[in-house]
XYZ file of C-alpha atoms in Angstrom:
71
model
C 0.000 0.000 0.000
C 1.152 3.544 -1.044
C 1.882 5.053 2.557
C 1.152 8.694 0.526
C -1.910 7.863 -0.190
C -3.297 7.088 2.871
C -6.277 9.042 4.129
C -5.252 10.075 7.423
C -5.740 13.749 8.364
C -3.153 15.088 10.470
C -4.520 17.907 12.614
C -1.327 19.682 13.252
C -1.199 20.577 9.097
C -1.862 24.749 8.706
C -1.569 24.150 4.733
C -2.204 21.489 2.451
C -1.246 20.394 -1.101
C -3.696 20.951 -3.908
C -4.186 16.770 -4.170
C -4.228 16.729 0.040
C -6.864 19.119 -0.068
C -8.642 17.213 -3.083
C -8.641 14.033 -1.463
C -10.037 15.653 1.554
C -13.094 16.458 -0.619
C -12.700 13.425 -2.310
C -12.741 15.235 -5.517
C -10.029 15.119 -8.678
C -7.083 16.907 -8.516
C -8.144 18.513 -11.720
C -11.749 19.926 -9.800
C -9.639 21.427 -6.916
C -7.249 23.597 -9.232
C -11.092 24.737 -10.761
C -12.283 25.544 -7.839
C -9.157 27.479 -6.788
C -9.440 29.224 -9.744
C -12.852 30.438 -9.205
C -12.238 31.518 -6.064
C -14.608 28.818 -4.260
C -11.593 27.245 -2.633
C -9.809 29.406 -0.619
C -5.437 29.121 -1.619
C -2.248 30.910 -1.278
C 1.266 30.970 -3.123
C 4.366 30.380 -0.941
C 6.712 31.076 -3.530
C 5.999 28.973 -7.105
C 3.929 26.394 -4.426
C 0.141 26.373 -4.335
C -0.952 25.707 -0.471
C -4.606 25.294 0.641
C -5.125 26.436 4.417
C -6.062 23.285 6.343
C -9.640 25.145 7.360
C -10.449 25.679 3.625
C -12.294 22.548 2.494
C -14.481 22.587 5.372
C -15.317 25.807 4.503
C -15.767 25.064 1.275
C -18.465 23.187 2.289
C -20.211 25.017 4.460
C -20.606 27.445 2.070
C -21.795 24.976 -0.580
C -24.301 23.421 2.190
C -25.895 26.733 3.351
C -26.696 27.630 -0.454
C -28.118 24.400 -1.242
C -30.580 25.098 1.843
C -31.141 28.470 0.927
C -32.367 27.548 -2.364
C-alpha cells in the first residue's frame, strides 16, 4: 500500500497540497485547481507552491451546504 496515499488527516497541518486538499473532498485533482481558480476554494502561493489552508475545504463546504438550503 502507497503510505502517501493514505487518508489520514493530520490535525497539526496549517496548509495542504492541492491533491491533500482534493482528497479531503474526495474530488479530482483537476476539480480542486477549478475551484481554486474560481475563487470557491480558498489558496495561497508560498513562492511557485500552491498551499490550501487546512480550514479551507471545510469551509468550502459550508458554504456549498448553506446555499443548497437556501435555495
Amino acid at each position: 500500500m502507497d503510505t502517501a496515499r493514505v487518508d489520514t488527516f493530520d490535525n497539526t497541518l496549517v496548509l495542504l497540497t492541492v491533491e491533500e486538499a482534493a482528497r479531503r473532498l474526495r474530488i479530482g485533482r483537476t476539480t480542486c485547481f477549478a475551484l481554486i481558480r474560481t475563487g470557491e476554494l480558498e489558496s495561497i502561493d508560498i513562492g511557485r507552491l500552491r498551499r490550501v489552508p487546512a480550514d479551507a475545504p471545510a469551509e468550502y463546504l459550508a458554504r456549498r451546504r448553506a446555499a443548497k438550503r437556501a435555495a
